[in-house]
Amino acid sequence: MRNSVEDYKEHFELWEDLVLAGDRVYPSEPVVRFAFKNKFKSVLDFGCANGRHLECFSRAGATRLIGIDLNQKPLDLAKARLKPIITARGGVLELYSNKNRSIDEILGDTKLDGIIVYEMIYLYTPNIALEILKSLKSHLNENGKILINFVSTDDSLKSDAKVLGENLYEITEPTHKGLIFSFYSLDMIKEIINSAGLKIISIEKNHFWLDNGAIKHDYINIQATPIN
């Protein structure tokens, strides 16, 4: 069982390759809606990769934009591409690697209006996911909101994956080959969210079919706010 973010550092180099190859280019629709509906002034993208969602929040009016990612190369790409754009809009872009630092060490006493954890929390086992969400919750303003994206137990990536441990799978499907996933039922998600000190305010399920239905990606998107 992988019990710490430290256990994943080498593994995430595979994810970095996907990002740099253009696998994650455009913002996801749920994030776009989250950004423009709420119009946050300060936001954090935990697992920001190349910054595609930070750009979206900038367009929606955010002026303080923070991105955290384990991998440095996507952060360098995000800085080169986004800093001139965000600065021209009067905003401030902050990018950090959490390879050798915790969330709390990076953010200090920073409080934010919005946080997203998109297409990355399922790369961790539930015990680590819980600790990440507890830490992020402590950096939300009282009425702040967080958007979290999980891969559900109905995703077809699970069907042919190699079992490594309890809710720990190595993906064999070519598009994600070698990546390690944890899959989540809605009941598991509710338990983690509640244990992190968060209250669910919306649940959305998204299905995507590829290769004429041979591959089904199944996501559960959760919006939550701190329990006061």
mmCIF file of N, CA and C in Angstrom, residues 67-156:
data_model
loop_
_atom_site.group_PDB
_atom_site.id
_atom_site.type_symbol
_atom_site.label_atom_id
_atom_site.label_comp_id
_atom_site.label_asym_id
_atom_site.label_seq_id
_atom_site.Cartn_x
_atom_site.Cartn_y
_atom_site.Cartn_z
ATOM 1 N N GLY A 67 -0.896 27.803 -8.526
ATOM 2 C CA GLY A 67 -0.841 26.446 -9.048
ATOM 3 C C GLY A 67 0.211 25.643 -8.307
ATOM 4 N N ILE A 68 -0.142 24.415 -7.931
ATOM 5 C CA ILE A 68 0.790 23.512 -7.271
ATOM 6 C C ILE A 68 0.831 22.206 -8.055
ATOM 7 N N ASP A 69 2.033 21.692 -8.295
ATOM 8 C CA ASP A 69 2.165 20.417 -9.004
ATOM 9 C C ASP A 69 3.478 19.765 -8.585
ATOM 10 N N LEU A 70 3.513 18.432 -8.624
ATOM 11 C CA LEU A 70 4.749 17.718 -8.301
ATOM 12 C C LEU A 70 5.818 17.903 -9.371
ATOM 13 N N ASN A 71 5.388 18.001 -10.614
ATOM 14 C CA ASN A 71 6.318 17.992 -11.736
ATOM 15 C C ASN A 71 6.724 19.402 -12.159
ATOM 16 N N GLN A 72 8.026 19.628 -12.292
ATOM 17 C CA GLN A 72 8.528 20.962 -12.589
ATOM 18 C C GLN A 72 8.359 21.358 -14.051
ATOM 19 N N LYS A 73 8.515 20.418 -14.976
ATOM 20 C CA LYS A 73 8.454 20.783 -16.399
ATOM 21 C C LYS A 73 7.095 21.373 -16.791
ATOM 22 N N PRO A 74 5.969 20.784 -16.391
ATOM 23 C CA PRO A 74 4.693 21.434 -16.695
ATOM 24 C C PRO A 74 4.551 22.807 -16.033
ATOM 25 N N LEU A 75 5.106 22.962 -14.829
ATOM 26 C CA LEU A 75 5.069 24.269 -14.172
ATOM 27 C C LEU A 75 5.846 25.309 -14.973
ATOM 28 N N ASP A 76 6.995 24.912 -15.515
ATOM 29 C CA ASP A 76 7.774 25.830 -16.352
ATOM 30 C C ASP A 76 6.980 26.228 -17.593
ATOM 31 N N LEU A 77 6.277 25.253 -18.166
ATOM 32 C CA LEU A 77 5.441 25.526 -19.332
ATOM 33 C C LEU A 77 4.322 26.490 -18.978
ATOM 34 N N ALA A 78 3.690 26.259 -17.833
ATOM 35 C CA ALA A 78 2.604 27.132 -17.383
ATOM 36 C C ALA A 78 3.098 28.556 -17.165
ATOM 37 N N LYS A 79 4.263 28.688 -16.550
ATOM 38 C CA LYS A 79 4.804 30.026 -16.287
ATOM 39 C C LYS A 79 5.082 30.780 -17.571
ATOM 40 N N ALA A 80 5.735 30.113 -18.524
ATOM 41 C CA ALA A 80 6.084 30.774 -19.781
ATOM 42 C C ALA A 80 4.847 31.190 -20.559
ATOM 43 N N ARG A 81 3.827 30.375 -20.515
ATOM 44 C CA ARG A 81 2.636 30.637 -21.322
ATOM 45 C C ARG A 81 1.671 31.603 -20.639
ATOM 46 N N LEU A 82 1.506 31.462 -19.315
ATOM 47 C CA LEU A 82 0.424 32.167 -18.637
ATOM 48 C C LEU A 82 0.821 33.487 -17.977
ATOM 49 N N LYS A 83 2.060 33.568 -17.503
ATOM 50 C CA LYS A 83 2.409 34.765 -16.730
ATOM 51 C C LYS A 83 2.184 36.055 -17.503
ATOM 52 N N PRO A 84 2.589 36.171 -18.776
ATOM 53 C CA PRO A 84 2.318 37.423 -19.503
ATOM 54 C C PRO A 84 0.829 37.712 -19.647
ATOM 55 N N ILE A 85 0.036 36.671 -19.863
ATOM 56 C CA ILE A 85 -1.414 36.838 -20.039
ATOM 57 C C ILE A 85 -2.054 37.320 -18.751
ATOM 58 N N ILE A 86 -1.724 36.652 -17.642
ATOM 59 C CA ILE A 86 -2.351 36.979 -16.361
ATOM 60 C C ILE A 86 -1.873 38.338 -15.853
ATOM 61 N N THR A 87 -0.594 38.638 -16.032
ATOM 62 C CA THR A 87 -0.070 39.945 -15.621
ATOM 63 C C THR A 87 -0.758 41.074 -16.392
ATOM 64 N N ALA A 88 -0.983 40.865 -17.690
ATOM 65 C CA ALA A 88 -1.652 41.878 -18.514
ATOM 66 C C ALA A 88 -3.079 42.140 -18.043
ATOM 67 N N ARG A 89 -3.691 41.149 -17.406
ATOM 68 C CA ARG A 89 -5.050 41.318 -16.878
ATOM 69 C C ARG A 89 -5.055 41.883 -15.464
ATOM 70 N N GLY A 90 -3.882 42.181 -14.935
ATOM 71 C CA GLY A 90 -3.801 42.727 -13.580
ATOM 72 C C GLY A 90 -3.760 41.673 -12.503
ATOM 73 N N GLY A 91 -3.516 40.426 -12.887
ATOM 74 C CA GLY A 91 -3.486 39.347 -11.924
ATOM 75 C C GLY A 91 -2.078 38.951 -11.534
ATOM 76 N N VAL A 92 -1.998 38.068 -10.535
ATOM 77 C CA VAL A 92 -0.720 37.563 -10.043
ATOM 78 C C VAL A 92 -0.748 36.039 -10.133
ATOM 79 N N LEU A 93 0.277 35.464 -10.755
ATOM 80 C CA LEU A 93 0.397 34.019 -10.906
ATOM 81 C C LEU A 93 1.508 33.503 -9.999
ATOM 82 N N GLU A 94 1.179 32.503 -9.172
ATOM 83 C CA GLU A 94 2.152 31.863 -8.286
ATOM 84 C C GLU A 94 2.155 30.370 -8.584
ATOM 85 N N LEU A 95 3.327 29.827 -8.870
ATOM 86 C CA LEU A 95 3.455 28.412 -9.206
ATOM 87 C C LEU A 95 4.482 27.761 -8.291
ATOM 88 N N TYR A 96 4.117 26.598 -7.745
ATOM 89 C CA TYR A 96 4.988 25.919 -6.788
ATOM 90 C C TYR A 96 5.011 24.419 -7.055
ATOM 91 N N SER A 97 6.170 23.828 -6.812
ATOM 92 C CA SER A 97 6.272 22.369 -6.815
ATOM 93 C C SER A 97 6.141 21.860 -5.384
ATOM 94 N N ASN A 98 5.326 20.837 -5.194
ATOM 95 C CA ASN A 98 5.207 20.223 -3.870
ATOM 96 C C ASN A 98 6.012 18.925 -3.790
ATOM 97 N N LYS A 99 7.046 18.833 -4.616
ATOM 98 C CA LYS A 99 7.874 17.619 -4.610
ATOM 99 C C LYS A 99 8.581 17.436 -3.272
ATOM 100 N N ASN A 100 9.008 18.540 -2.684
ATOM 101 C CA ASN A 100 9.727 18.446 -1.411
ATOM 102 C C ASN A 100 9.092 19.295 -0.313
ATOM 103 N N ARG A 101 7.885 19.767 -0.564
ATOM 104 C CA ARG A 101 7.196 20.593 0.434
ATOM 105 C C ARG A 101 5.728 20.193 0.525
ATOM 106 N N SER A 102 5.165 20.352 1.688
ATOM 107 C CA SER A 102 3.748 20.053 1.878
ATOM 108 C C SER A 102 2.897 21.239 1.421
ATOM 109 N N ILE A 103 1.607 21.008 1.286
ATOM 110 C CA ILE A 103 0.671 22.081 0.941
ATOM 111 C C ILE A 103 0.755 23.208 1.965
ATOM 112 N N ASP A 104 0.776 22.838 3.238
ATOM 113 C CA ASP A 104 0.784 23.855 4.293
ATOM 114 C C ASP A 104 2.083 24.656 4.290
ATOM 115 N N GLU A 105 3.194 24.008 3.983
ATOM 116 C CA GLU A 105 4.470 24.731 3.905
ATOM 117 C C GLU A 105 4.448 25.743 2.769
ATOM 118 N N ILE A 106 3.816 25.398 1.669
ATOM 119 C CA ILE A 106 3.740 26.290 0.515
ATOM 120 C C ILE A 106 2.797 27.461 0.782
ATOM 121 N N LEU A 107 1.622 27.158 1.309
ATOM 122 C CA LEU A 107 0.570 28.179 1.419
ATOM 123 C C LEU A 107 0.622 28.991 2.702
ATOM 124 N N GLY A 108 1.254 28.470 3.742
ATOM 125 C CA GLY A 108 1.292 29.208 5.002
ATOM 126 C C GLY A 108 -0.098 29.478 5.531
ATOM 127 N N ASP A 109 -0.408 30.760 5.770
ATOM 128 C CA ASP A 109 -1.730 31.120 6.292
ATOM 129 C C ASP A 109 -2.678 31.606 5.188
ATOM 130 N N THR A 110 -2.353 31.325 3.934
ATOM 131 C CA THR A 110 -3.179 31.767 2.807
ATOM 132 C C THR A 110 -4.564 31.143 2.862
ATOM 133 N N LYS A 111 -5.578 31.979 2.642
ATOM 134 C CA LYS A 111 -6.962 31.521 2.516
ATOM 135 C C LYS A 111 -7.457 31.898 1.117
ATOM 136 N N LEU A 112 -8.256 31.025 0.526
ATOM 137 C CA LEU A 112 -8.660 31.195 -0.865
ATOM 138 C C LEU A 112 -10.167 31.060 -1.036
ATOM 139 N N ASP A 113 -10.673 31.701 -2.091
ATOM 140 C CA ASP A 113 -12.102 31.619 -2.392
ATOM 141 C C ASP A 113 -12.461 30.288 -3.056
ATOM 142 N N GLY A 114 -11.566 29.793 -3.900
ATOM 143 C CA GLY A 114 -11.867 28.581 -4.648
ATOM 144 C C GLY A 114 -10.651 27.686 -4.787
ATOM 145 N N ILE A 115 -10.880 26.387 -4.783
ATOM 146 C CA ILE A 115 -9.818 25.401 -4.987
ATOM 147 C C ILE A 115 -10.356 24.315 -5.917
ATOM 148 N N ILE A 116 -9.514 23.854 -6.843
ATOM 149 C CA ILE A 116 -9.882 22.683 -7.628
ATOM 150 C C ILE A 116 -8.814 21.608 -7.464
ATOM 151 N N VAL A 117 -9.283 20.369 -7.425
ATOM 152 C CA VAL A 117 -8.424 19.185 -7.391
ATOM 153 C C VAL A 117 -8.961 18.318 -8.523
ATOM 154 N N TYR A 118 -8.469 18.566 -9.721
ATOM 155 C CA TYR A 118 -9.111 18.006 -10.912
ATOM 156 C C TYR A 118 -8.185 17.060 -11.663
ATOM 157 N N GLU A 119 -8.691 15.866 -11.913
ATOM 158 C CA GLU A 119 -7.954 14.822 -12.625
ATOM 159 C C GLU A 119 -6.628 14.506 -11.949
ATOM 160 N N MET A 120 -6.688 14.375 -10.607
ATOM 161 C CA MET A 120 -5.471 13.963 -9.921
ATOM 162 C C MET A 120 -5.715 13.257 -8.589
ATOM 163 N N ILE A 121 -6.826 13.500 -7.889
ATOM 164 C CA ILE A 121 -6.991 12.909 -6.561
ATOM 165 C C ILE A 121 -7.081 11.390 -6.628
ATOM 166 N N TYR A 122 -7.578 10.874 -7.764
ATOM 167 C CA TYR A 122 -7.705 9.424 -7.905
ATOM 168 C C TYR A 122 -6.365 8.748 -8.186
ATOM 169 N N LEU A 123 -5.312 9.536 -8.334
ATOM 170 C CA LEU A 123 -3.982 8.968 -8.455
ATOM 171 C C LEU A 123 -3.427 8.555 -7.096
ATOM 172 N N TYR A 124 -4.164 8.868 -6.034
ATOM 173 C CA TYR A 124 -3.757 8.530 -4.676
ATOM 174 C C TYR A 124 -4.754 7.567 -4.029
ATOM 175 N N THR A 125 -4.264 6.794 -3.067
ATOM 176 C CA THR A 125 -5.135 5.933 -2.279
ATOM 177 C C THR A 125 -6.009 6.792 -1.361
ATOM 178 N N PRO A 126 -7.153 6.255 -0.899
ATOM 179 C CA PRO A 126 -8.093 7.064 -0.107
ATOM 180 C C PRO A 126 -7.483 7.707 1.136
ATOM 181 N N ASN A 127 -6.566 7.013 1.815
ATOM 182 C CA ASN A 127 -5.982 7.601 3.026
ATOM 183 C C ASN A 127 -5.174 8.852 2.704
ATOM 184 N N ILE A 128 -4.458 8.837 1.574
ATOM 185 C CA ILE A 128 -3.692 10.018 1.177
ATOM 186 C C ILE A 128 -4.633 11.103 0.661
ATOM 187 N N ALA A 129 -5.634 10.711 -0.112
ATOM 188 C CA ALA A 129 -6.622 11.678 -0.612
ATOM 189 C C ALA A 129 -7.260 12.434 0.538
ATOM 190 N N LEU A 130 -7.584 11.722 1.607
ATOM 191 C CA LEU A 130 -8.201 12.360 2.774
ATOM 192 C C LEU A 130 -7.265 13.405 3.377
ATOM 193 N N GLU A 131 -6.002 13.072 3.543
ATOM 194 C CA GLU A 131 -5.058 14.023 4.134
ATOM 195 C C GLU A 131 -4.880 15.253 3.251
ATOM 196 N N ILE A 132 -4.851 15.048 1.940
ATOM 197 C CA ILE A 132 -4.747 16.179 1.005
ATOM 198 C C ILE A 132 -5.955 17.100 1.153
ATOM 199 N N LEU A 133 -7.144 16.508 1.193
ATOM 200 C CA LEU A 133 -8.362 17.317 1.272
ATOM 201 C C LEU A 133 -8.485 18.028 2.615
ATOM 202 N N LYS A 134 -8.031 17.393 3.688
ATOM 203 C CA LYS A 134 -8.022 18.068 4.994
ATOM 204 C C LYS A 134 -7.145 19.316 4.938
ATOM 205 N N SER A 135 -5.981 19.167 4.347
ATOM 206 C CA SER A 135 -5.061 20.300 4.247
ATOM 207 C C SER A 135 -5.641 21.406 3.376
ATOM 208 N N LEU A 136 -6.204 21.041 2.233
ATOM 209 C CA LEU A 136 -6.785 22.046 1.337
ATOM 210 C C LEU A 136 -7.965 22.754 1.995
ATOM 211 N N LYS A 137 -8.770 22.004 2.719
ATOM 212 C CA LYS A 137 -9.924 22.601 3.402
ATOM 213 C C LYS A 137 -9.486 23.708 4.361
ATOM 214 N N SER A 138 -8.333 23.529 5.002
ATOM 215 C CA SER A 138 -7.851 24.526 5.963
ATOM 216 C C SER A 138 -7.439 25.826 5.279
ATOM 217 N N HIS A 139 -7.320 25.812 3.946
ATOM 218 C CA HIS A 139 -6.943 27.018 3.200
ATOM 219 C C HIS A 139 -8.108 27.625 2.422
ATOM 220 N N LEU A 140 -9.303 27.164 2.725
ATOM 221 C CA LEU A 140 -10.499 27.753 2.121
ATOM 222 C C LEU A 140 -11.075 28.836 3.020
ATOM 223 N N ASN A 141 -11.518 29.924 2.424
ATOM 224 C CA ASN A 141 -12.280 30.906 3.179
ATOM 225 C C ASN A 141 -13.571 30.280 3.701
ATOM 226 N N GLU A 142 -14.184 30.945 4.657
ATOM 227 C CA GLU A 142 -15.374 30.384 5.315
ATOM 228 C C GLU A 142 -16.451 29.974 4.316
ATOM 229 N N ASN A 143 -16.655 30.784 3.290
ATOM 230 C CA ASN A 143 -17.668 30.474 2.279
ATOM 231 C C ASN A 143 -17.036 30.007 0.964
ATOM 232 N N GLY A 144 -15.781 29.574 1.038
ATOM 233 C CA GLY A 144 -15.100 29.115 -0.152
ATOM 234 C C GLY A 144 -15.655 27.801 -0.665
ATOM 235 N N LYS A 145 -15.272 27.460 -1.885
ATOM 236 C CA LYS A 145 -15.760 26.226 -2.508
ATOM 237 C C LYS A 145 -14.597 25.454 -3.113
ATOM 238 N N ILE A 146 -14.735 24.132 -3.102
ATOM 239 C CA ILE A 146 -13.737 23.262 -3.699
ATOM 240 C C ILE A 146 -14.419 22.305 -4.683
ATOM 241 N N LEU A 147 -13.781 22.081 -5.821
ATOM 242 C CA LEU A 147 -14.262 21.135 -6.826
ATOM 243 C C LEU A 147 -13.258 19.985 -6.900
ATOM 244 N N ILE A 148 -13.754 18.760 -6.702
ATOM 245 C CA ILE A 148 -12.904 17.574 -6.671
ATOM 246 C C ILE A 148 -13.446 16.564 -7.670
ATOM 247 N N ASN A 149 -12.539 15.987 -8.434
ATOM 248 C CA ASN A 149 -12.906 15.068 -9.506
ATOM 249 C C ASN A 149 -12.352 13.669 -9.195
ATOM 250 N N PHE A 150 -13.254 12.681 -9.097
ATOM 251 C CA PHE A 150 -12.875 11.297 -8.808
ATOM 252 C C PHE A 150 -13.174 10.414 -10.028
ATOM 253 N N VAL A 151 -12.402 9.333 -10.202
ATOM 254 C CA VAL A 151 -12.753 8.302 -11.171
ATOM 255 C C VAL A 151 -13.585 7.255 -10.439
ATOM 256 N N SER A 152 -14.753 6.927 -10.990
ATOM 257 C CA SER A 152 -15.663 6.027 -10.292
ATOM 258 C C SER A 152 -15.308 4.563 -10.521
ATOM 259 N N THR A 153 -15.878 3.717 -9.718
ATOM 260 C CA THR A 153 -15.673 2.275 -9.822
ATOM 261 C C THR A 153 -16.272 1.701 -11.104
ATOM 262 N N ASP A 154 -17.068 2.487 -11.826
ATOM 263 C CA ASP A 154 -17.664 2.036 -13.095
ATOM 264 C C ASP A 154 -16.767 2.299 -14.301
ATOM 265 N N ASP A 155 -15.622 2.945 -14.089
ATOM 266 C CA ASP A 155 -14.728 3.265 -15.203
ATOM 267 C C ASP A 155 -14.127 1.987 -15.775
ATOM 268 N N SER A 156 -14.075 1.903 -17.089
ATOM 269 C CA SER A 156 -13.581 0.680 -17.725
ATOM 270 C C SER A 156 -12.080 0.471 -17.550
#
